[in-house]
mmCIF file of N, CA and C in Angstrom:
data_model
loop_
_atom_site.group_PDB
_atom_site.id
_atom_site.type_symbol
_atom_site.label_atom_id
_atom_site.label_comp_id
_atom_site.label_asym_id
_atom_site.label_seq_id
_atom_site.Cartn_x
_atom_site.Cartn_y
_atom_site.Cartn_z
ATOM 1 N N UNK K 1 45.703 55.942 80.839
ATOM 2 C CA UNK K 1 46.900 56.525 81.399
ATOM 3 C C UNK K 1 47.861 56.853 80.263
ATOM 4 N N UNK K 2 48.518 58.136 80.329
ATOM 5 C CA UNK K 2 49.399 58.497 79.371
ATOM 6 C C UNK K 2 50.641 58.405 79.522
ATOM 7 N N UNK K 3 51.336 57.247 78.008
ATOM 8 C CA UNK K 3 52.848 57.068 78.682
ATOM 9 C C UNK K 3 53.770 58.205 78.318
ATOM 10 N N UNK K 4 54.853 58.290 78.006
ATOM 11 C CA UNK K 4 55.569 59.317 78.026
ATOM 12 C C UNK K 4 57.159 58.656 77.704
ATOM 13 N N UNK K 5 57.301 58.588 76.343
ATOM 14 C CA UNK K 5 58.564 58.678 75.619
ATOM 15 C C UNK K 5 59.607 59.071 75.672
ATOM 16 N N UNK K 6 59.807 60.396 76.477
ATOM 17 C CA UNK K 6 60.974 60.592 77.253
ATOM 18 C C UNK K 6 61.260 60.140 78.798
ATOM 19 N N UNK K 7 62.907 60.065 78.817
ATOM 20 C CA UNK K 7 63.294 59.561 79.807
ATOM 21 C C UNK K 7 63.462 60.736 81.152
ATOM 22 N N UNK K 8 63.041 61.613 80.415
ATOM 23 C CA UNK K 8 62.771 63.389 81.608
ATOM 24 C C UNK K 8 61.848 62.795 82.814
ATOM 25 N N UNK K 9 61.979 63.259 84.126
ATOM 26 C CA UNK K 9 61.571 62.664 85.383
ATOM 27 C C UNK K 9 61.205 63.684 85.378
ATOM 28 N N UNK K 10 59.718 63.869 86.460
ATOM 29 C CA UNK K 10 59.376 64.969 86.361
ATOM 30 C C UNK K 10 59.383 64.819 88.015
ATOM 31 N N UNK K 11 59.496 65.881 88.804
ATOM 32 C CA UNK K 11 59.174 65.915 90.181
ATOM 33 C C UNK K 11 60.209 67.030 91.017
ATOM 34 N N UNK K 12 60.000 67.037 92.115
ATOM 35 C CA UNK K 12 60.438 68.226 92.806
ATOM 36 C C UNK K 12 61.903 69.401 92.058
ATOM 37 N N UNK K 13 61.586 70.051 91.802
ATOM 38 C CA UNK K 13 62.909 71.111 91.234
ATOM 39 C C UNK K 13 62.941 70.663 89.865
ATOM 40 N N UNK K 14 62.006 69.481 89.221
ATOM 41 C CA UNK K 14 61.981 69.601 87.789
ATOM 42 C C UNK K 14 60.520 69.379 87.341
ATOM 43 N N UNK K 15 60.546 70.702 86.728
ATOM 44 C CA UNK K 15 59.204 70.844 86.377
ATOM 45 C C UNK K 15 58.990 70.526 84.872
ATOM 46 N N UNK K 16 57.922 69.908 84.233
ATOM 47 C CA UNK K 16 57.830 69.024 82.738
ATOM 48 C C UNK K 16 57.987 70.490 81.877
ATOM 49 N N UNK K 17 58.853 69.875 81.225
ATOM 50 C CA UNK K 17 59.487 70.787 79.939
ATOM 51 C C UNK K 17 58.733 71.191 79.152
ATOM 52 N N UNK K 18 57.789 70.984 78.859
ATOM 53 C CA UNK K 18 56.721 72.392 78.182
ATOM 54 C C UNK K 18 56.326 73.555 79.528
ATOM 55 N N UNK K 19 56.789 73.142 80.657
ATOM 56 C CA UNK K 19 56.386 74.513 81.473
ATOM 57 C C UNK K 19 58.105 74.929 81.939
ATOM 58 N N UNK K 20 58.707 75.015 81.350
ATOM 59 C CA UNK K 20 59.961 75.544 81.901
ATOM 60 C C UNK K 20 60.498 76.369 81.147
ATOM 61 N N UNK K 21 61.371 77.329 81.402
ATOM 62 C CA UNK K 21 61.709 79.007 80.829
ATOM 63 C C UNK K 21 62.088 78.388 79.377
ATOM 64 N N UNK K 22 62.075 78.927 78.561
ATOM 65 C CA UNK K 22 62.881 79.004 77.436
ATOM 66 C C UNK K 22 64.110 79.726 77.634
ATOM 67 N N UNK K 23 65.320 79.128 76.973
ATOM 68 C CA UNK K 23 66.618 79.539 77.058
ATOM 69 C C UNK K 23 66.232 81.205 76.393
ATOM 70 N N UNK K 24 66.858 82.072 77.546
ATOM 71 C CA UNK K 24 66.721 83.828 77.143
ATOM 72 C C UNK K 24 65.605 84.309 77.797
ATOM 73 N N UNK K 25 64.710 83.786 78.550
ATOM 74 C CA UNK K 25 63.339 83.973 78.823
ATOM 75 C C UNK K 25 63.941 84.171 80.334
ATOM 76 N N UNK K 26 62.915 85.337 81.044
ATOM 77 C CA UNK K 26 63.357 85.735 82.365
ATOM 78 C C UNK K 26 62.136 84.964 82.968
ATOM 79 N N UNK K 27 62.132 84.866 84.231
ATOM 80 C CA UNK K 27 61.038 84.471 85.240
ATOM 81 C C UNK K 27 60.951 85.573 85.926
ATOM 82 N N UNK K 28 60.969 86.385 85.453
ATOM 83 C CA UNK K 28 60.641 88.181 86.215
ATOM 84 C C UNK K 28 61.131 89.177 85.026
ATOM 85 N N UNK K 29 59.812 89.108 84.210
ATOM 86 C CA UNK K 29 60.335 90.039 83.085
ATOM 87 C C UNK K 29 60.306 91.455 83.501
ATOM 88 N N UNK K 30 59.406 91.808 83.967
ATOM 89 C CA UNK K 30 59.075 93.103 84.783
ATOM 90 C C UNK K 30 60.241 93.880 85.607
ATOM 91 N N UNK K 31 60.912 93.003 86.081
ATOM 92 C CA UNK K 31 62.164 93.169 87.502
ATOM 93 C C UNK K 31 61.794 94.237 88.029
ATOM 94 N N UNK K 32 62.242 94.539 88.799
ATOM 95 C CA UNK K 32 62.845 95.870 89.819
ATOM 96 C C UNK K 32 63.080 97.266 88.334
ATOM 97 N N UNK K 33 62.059 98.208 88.602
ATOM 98 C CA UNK K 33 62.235 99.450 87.427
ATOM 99 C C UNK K 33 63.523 100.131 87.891
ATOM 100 N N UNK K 34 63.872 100.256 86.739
ATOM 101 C CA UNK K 34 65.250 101.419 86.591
ATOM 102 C C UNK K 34 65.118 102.352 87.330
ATOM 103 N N UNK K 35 66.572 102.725 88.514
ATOM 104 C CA UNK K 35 66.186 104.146 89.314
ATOM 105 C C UNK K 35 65.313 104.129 90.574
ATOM 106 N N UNK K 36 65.035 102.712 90.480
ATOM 107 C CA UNK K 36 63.961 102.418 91.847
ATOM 108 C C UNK K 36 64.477 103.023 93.427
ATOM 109 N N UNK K 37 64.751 103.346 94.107
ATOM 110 C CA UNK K 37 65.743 103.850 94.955
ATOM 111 C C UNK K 37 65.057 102.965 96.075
ATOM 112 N N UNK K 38 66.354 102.890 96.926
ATOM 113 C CA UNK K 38 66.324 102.025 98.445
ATOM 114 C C UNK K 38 65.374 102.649 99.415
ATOM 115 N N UNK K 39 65.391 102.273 100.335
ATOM 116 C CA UNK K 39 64.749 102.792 101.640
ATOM 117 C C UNK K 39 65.709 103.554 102.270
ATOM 118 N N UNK K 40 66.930 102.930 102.124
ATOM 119 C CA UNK K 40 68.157 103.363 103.003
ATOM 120 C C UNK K 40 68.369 104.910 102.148
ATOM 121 N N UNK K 41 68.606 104.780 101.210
ATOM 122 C CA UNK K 41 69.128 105.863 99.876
ATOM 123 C C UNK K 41 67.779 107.119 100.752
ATOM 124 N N UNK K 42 66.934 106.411 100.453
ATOM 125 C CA UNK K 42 65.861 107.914 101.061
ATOM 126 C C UNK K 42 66.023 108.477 102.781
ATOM 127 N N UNK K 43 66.653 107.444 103.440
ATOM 128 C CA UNK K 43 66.912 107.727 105.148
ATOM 129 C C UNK K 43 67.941 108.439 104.894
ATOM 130 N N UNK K 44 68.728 108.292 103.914
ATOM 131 C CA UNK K 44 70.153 109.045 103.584
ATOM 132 C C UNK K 44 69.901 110.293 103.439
ATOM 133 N N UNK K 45 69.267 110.567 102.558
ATOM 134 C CA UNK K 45 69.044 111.928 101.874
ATOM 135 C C UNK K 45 68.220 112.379 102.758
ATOM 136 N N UNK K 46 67.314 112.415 103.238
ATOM 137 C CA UNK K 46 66.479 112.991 104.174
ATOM 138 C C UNK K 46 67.158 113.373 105.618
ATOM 139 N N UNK K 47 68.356 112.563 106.078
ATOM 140 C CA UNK K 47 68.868 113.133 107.166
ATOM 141 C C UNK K 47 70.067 114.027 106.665
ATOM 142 N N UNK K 48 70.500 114.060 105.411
ATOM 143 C CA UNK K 48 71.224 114.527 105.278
ATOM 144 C C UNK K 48 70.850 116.697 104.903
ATOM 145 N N UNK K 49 69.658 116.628 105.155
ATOM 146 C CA UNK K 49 69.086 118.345 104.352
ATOM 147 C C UNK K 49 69.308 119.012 105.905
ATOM 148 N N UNK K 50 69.052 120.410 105.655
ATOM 149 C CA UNK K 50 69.801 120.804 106.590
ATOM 150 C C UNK K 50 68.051 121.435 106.646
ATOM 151 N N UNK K 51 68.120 121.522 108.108
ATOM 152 C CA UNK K 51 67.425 122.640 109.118
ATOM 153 C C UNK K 51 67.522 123.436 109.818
ATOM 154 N N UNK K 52 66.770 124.411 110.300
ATOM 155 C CA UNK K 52 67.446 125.983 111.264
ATOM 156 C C UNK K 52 67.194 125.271 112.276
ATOM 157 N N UNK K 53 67.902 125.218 113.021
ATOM 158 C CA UNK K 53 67.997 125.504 114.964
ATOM 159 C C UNK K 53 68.673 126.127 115.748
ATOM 160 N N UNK K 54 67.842 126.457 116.785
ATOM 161 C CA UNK K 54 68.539 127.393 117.665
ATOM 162 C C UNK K 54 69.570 126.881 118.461
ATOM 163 N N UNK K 55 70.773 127.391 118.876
ATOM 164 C CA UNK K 55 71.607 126.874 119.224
ATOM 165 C C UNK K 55 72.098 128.208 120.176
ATOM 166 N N UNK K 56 71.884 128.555 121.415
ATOM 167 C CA UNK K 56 71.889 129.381 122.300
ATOM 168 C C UNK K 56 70.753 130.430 121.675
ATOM 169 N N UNK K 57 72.153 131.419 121.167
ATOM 170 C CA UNK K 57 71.057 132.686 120.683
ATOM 171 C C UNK K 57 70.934 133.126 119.306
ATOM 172 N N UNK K 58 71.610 132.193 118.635
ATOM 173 C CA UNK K 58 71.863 132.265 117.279
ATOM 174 C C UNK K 58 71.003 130.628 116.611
ATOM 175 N N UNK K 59 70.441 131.457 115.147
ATOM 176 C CA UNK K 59 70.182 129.967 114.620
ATOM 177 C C UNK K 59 71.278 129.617 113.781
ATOM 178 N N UNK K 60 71.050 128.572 113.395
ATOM 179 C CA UNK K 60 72.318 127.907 112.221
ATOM 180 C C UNK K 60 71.134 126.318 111.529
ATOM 181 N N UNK K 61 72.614 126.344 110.358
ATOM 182 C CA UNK K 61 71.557 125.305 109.513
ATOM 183 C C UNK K 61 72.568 123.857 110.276
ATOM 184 N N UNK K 62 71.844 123.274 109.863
ATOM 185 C CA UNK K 62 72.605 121.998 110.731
ATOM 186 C C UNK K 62 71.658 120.780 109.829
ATOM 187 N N UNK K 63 72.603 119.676 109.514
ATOM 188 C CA UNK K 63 72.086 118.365 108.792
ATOM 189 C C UNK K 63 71.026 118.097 110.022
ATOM 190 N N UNK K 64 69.479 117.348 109.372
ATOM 191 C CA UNK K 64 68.902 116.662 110.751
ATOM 192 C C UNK K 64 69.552 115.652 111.269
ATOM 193 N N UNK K 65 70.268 114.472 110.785
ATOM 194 C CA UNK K 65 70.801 114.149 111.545
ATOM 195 C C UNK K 65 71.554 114.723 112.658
ATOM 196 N N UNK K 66 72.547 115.803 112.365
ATOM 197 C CA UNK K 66 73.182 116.442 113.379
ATOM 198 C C UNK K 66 72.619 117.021 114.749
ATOM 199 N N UNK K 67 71.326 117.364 113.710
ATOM 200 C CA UNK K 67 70.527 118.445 114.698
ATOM 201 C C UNK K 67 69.543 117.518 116.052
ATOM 202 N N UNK K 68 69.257 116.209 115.088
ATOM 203 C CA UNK K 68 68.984 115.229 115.764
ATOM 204 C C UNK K 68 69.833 114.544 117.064
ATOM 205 N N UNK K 69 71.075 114.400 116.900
ATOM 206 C CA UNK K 69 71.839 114.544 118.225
ATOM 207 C C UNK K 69 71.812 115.348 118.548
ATOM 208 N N UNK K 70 72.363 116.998 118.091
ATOM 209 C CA UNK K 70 72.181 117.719 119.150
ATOM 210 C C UNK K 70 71.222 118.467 119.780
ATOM 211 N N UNK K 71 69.922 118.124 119.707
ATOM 212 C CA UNK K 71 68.790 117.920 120.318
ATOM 213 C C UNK K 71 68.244 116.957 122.107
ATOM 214 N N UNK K 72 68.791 115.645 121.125
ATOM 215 C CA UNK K 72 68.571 114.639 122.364
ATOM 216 C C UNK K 72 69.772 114.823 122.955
ATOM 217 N N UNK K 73 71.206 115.075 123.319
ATOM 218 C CA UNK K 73 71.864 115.420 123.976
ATOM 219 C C UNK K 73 71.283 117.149 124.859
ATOM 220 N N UNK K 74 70.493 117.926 124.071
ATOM 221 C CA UNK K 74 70.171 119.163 124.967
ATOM 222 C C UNK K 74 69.169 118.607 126.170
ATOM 223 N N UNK K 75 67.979 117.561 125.785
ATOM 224 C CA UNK K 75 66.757 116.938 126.357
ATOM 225 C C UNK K 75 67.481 116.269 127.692
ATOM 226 N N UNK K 76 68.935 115.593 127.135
ATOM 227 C CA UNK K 76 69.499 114.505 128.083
ATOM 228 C C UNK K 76 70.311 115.440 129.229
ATOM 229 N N UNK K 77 70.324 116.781 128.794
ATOM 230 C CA UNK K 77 70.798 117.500 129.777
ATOM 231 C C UNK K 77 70.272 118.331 130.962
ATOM 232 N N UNK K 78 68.891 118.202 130.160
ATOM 233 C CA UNK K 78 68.147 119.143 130.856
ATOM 234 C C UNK K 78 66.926 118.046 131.402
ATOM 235 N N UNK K 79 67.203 116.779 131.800
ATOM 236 C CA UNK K 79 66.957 116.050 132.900
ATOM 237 C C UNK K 79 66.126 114.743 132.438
ATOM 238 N N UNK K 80 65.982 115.080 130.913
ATOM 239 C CA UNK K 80 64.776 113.563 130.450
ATOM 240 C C UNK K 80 65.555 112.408 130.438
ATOM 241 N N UNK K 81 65.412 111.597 131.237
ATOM 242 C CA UNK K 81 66.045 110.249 130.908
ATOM 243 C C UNK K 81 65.689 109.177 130.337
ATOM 244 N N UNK K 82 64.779 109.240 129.076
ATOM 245 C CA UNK K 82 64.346 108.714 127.958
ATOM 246 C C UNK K 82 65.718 109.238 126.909
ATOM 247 N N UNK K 83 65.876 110.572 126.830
ATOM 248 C CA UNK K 83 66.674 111.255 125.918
ATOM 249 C C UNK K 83 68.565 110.640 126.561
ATOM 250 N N UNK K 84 68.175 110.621 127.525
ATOM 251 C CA UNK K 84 70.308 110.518 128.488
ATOM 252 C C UNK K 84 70.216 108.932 128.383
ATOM 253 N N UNK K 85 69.423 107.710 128.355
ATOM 254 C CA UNK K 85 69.428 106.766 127.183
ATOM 255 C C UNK K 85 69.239 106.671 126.204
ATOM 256 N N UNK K 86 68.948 106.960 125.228
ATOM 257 C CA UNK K 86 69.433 107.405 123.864
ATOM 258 C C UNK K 86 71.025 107.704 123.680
ATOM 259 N N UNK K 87 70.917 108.848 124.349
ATOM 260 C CA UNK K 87 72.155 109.367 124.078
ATOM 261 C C UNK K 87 73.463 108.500 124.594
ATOM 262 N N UNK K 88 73.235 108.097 126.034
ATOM 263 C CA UNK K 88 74.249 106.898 126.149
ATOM 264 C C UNK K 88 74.460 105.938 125.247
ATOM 265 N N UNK K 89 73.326 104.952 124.660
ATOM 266 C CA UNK K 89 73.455 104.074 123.560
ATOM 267 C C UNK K 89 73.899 104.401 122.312
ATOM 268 N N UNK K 90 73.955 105.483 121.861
ATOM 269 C CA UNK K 90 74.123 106.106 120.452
ATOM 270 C C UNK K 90 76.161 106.244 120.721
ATOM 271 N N UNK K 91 76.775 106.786 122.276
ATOM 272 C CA UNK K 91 77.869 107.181 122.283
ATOM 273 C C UNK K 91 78.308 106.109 122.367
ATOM 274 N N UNK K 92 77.459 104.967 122.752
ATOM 275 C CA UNK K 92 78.298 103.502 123.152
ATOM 276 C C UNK K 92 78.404 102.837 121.553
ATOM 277 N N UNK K 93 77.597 103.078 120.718
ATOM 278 C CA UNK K 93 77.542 102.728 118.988
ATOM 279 C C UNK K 93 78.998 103.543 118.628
ATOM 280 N N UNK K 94 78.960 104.730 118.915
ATOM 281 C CA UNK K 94 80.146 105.178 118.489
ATOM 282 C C UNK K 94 81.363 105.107 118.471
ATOM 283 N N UNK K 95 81.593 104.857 120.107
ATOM 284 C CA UNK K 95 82.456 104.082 120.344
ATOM 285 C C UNK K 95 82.893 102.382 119.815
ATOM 286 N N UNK K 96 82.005 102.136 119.715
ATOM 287 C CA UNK K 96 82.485 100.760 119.418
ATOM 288 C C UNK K 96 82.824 100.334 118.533
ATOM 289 N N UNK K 97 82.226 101.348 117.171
ATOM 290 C CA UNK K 97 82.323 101.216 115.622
ATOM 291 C C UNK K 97 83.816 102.018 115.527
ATOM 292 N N UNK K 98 84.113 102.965 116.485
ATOM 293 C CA UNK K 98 84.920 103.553 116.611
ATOM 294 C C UNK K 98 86.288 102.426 116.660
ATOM 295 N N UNK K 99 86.526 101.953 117.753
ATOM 296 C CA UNK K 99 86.957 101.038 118.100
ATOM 297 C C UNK K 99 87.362 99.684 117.384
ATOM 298 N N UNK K 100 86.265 99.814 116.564
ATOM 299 C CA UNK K 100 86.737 98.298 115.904
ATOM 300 C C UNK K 100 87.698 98.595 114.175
ATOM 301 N N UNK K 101 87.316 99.887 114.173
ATOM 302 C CA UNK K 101 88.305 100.122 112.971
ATOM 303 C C UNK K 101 89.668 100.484 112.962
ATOM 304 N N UNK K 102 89.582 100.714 114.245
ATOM 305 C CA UNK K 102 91.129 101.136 114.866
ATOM 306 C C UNK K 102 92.086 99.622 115.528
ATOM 307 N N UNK K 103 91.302 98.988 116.292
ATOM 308 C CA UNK K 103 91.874 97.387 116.204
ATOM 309 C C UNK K 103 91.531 96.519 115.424
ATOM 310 N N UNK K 104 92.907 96.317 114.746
ATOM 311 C CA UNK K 104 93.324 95.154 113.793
ATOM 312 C C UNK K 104 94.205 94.135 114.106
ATOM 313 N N UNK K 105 93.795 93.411 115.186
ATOM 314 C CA UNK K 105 94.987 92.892 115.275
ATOM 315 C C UNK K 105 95.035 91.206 114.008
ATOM 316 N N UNK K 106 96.357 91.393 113.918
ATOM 317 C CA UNK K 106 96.755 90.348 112.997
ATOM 318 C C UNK K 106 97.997 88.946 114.029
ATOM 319 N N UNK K 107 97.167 88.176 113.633
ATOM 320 C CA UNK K 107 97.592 86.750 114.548
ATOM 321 C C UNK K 107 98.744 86.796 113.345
ATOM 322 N N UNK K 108 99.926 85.879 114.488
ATOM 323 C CA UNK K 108 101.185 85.481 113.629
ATOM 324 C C UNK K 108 101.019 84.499 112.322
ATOM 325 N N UNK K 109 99.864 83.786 112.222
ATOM 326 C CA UNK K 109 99.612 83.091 110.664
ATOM 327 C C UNK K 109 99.287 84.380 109.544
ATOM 328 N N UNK K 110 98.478 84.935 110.263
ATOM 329 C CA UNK K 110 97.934 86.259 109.055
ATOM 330 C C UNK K 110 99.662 86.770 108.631
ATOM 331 N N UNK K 111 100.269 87.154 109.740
ATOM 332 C CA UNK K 111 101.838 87.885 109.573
ATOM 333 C C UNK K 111 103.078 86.957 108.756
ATOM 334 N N UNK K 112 102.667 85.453 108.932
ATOM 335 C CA UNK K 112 103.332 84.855 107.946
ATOM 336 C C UNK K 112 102.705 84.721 106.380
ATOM 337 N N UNK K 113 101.897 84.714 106.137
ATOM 338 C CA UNK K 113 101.270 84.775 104.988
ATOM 339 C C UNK K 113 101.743 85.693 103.721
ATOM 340 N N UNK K 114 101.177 87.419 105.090
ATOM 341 C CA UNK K 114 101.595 88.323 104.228
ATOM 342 C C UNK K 114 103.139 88.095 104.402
ATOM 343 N N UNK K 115 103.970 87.895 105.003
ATOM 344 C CA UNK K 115 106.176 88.092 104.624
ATOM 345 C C UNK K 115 106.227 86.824 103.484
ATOM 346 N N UNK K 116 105.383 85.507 103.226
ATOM 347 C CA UNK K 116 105.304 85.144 102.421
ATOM 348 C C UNK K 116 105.085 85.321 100.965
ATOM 349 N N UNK K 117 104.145 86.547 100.990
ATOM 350 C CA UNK K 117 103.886 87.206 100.108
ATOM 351 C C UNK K 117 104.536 88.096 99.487
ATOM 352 N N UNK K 118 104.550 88.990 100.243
ATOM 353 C CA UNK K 118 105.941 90.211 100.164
ATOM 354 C C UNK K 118 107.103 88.864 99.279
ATOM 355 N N UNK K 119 107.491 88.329 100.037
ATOM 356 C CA UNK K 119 109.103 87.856 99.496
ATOM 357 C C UNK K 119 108.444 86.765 97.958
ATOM 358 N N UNK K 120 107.666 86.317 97.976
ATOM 359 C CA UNK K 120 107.364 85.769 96.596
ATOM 360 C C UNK K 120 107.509 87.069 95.511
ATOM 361 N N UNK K 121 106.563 88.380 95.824
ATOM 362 C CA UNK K 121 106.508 89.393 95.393
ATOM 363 C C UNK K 121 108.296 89.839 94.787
ATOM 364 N N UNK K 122 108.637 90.020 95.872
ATOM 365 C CA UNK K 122 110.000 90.483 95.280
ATOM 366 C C UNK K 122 111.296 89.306 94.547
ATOM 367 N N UNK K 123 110.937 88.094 94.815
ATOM 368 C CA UNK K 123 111.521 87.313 93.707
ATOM 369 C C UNK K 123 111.057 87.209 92.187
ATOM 370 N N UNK K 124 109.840 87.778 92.454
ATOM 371 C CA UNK K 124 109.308 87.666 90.602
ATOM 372 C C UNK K 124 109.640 89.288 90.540
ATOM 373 N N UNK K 125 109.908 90.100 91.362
ATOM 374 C CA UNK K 125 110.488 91.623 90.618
ATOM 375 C C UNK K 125 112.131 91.016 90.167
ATOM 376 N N UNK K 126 112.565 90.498 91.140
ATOM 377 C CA UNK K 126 114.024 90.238 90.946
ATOM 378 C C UNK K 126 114.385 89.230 89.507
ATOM 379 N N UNK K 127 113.301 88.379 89.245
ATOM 380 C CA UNK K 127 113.448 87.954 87.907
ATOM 381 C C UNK K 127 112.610 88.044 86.573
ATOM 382 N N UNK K 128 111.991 89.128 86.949
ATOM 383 C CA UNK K 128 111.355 90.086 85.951
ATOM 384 C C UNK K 128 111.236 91.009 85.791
ATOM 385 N N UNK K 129 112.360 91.991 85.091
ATOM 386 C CA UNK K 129 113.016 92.988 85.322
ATOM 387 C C UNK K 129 112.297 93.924 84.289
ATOM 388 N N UNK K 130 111.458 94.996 84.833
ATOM 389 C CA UNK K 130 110.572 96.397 84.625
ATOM 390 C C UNK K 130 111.350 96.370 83.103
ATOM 391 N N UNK K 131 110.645 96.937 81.897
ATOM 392 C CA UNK K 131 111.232 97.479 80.709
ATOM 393 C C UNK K 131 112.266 98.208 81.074
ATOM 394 N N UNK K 132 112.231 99.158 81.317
ATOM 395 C CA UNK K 132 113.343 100.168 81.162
ATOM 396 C C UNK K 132 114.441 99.862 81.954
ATOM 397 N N UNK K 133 114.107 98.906 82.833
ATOM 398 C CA UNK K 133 115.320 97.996 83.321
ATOM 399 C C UNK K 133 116.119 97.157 82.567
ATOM 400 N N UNK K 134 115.236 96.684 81.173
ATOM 401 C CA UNK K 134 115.843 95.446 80.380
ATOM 402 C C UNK K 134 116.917 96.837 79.406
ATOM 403 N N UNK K 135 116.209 97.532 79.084
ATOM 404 C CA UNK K 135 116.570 98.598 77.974
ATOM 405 C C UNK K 135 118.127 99.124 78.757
ATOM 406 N N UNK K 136 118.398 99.585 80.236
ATOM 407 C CA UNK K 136 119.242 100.010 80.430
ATOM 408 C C UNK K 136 120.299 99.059 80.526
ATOM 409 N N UNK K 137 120.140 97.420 80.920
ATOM 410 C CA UNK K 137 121.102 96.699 81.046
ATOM 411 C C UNK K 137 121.631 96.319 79.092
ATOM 412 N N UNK K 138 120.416 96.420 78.546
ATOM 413 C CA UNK K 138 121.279 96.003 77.209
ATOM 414 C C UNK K 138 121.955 97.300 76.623
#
């Protein structure tokens, strides 16, 4: 059996110090390549190119996304109700995202905080007076 001269414990989350990184040494030298792009970044760009559709009697270019609603809103009109759910759920997303950026409400602790703030704010203007403030009083 081999003893072992240092007082280093070896066991869960410490692994024996001839197998552990060297200081500067990555455990993923390889990483993630430069420029690698998201999944999202490519859903982006791809809904964002524009396509022809007809739109009565005229075509026009229209983002697919756009064209993509206004598609399933034409389907949801003209009686598919696969498409008039969709389209309900998508207006109810809208709404709601809609909605939540527009209410803010702030509880009376949030409202004391910030007048706390504010008035700390303006006692350190009031006794630390802007350069050209010092320059005009001397």
């Amino acid at each position: 059996m081999k003893t072992t001269t240092s007082h280093y414990l070896v066991g869960y989350g410490r692994p024996p110090q001839q197998h552990q990184y060297k200081p500067g040494q990555s455990g993923n030298p390889t990483g993630r390549p430069k420029g690698a792009r998201s999944a999202m970044a490519d859903w982006r760009d791809e809904s964002a190119e524009l396509v022809s559709v007809k739109v009565g009697e005229q075509t026009v270019q229209l983002a697919q996304h756009r064209a993509l609603v206004k598609e399933t809103y034409r389907a949801a009109l003209a009686g598919d109700l696969h498409a008039a759910n969709m389209a309900f759920n998508w207006n109810a997303l809208a709404w709601d995202a809609e909605q939540s950026t527009n209410d803010v409400d702030i509880d009376a602790t949030d409202q004391a905080i910030v007048k706390a703030s504010e008035e700390r704010q303006r006692q350190r203007d009031d006794t630390n007076p802007t350069p050209t403030e010092q320059t005009v009083k001397e």
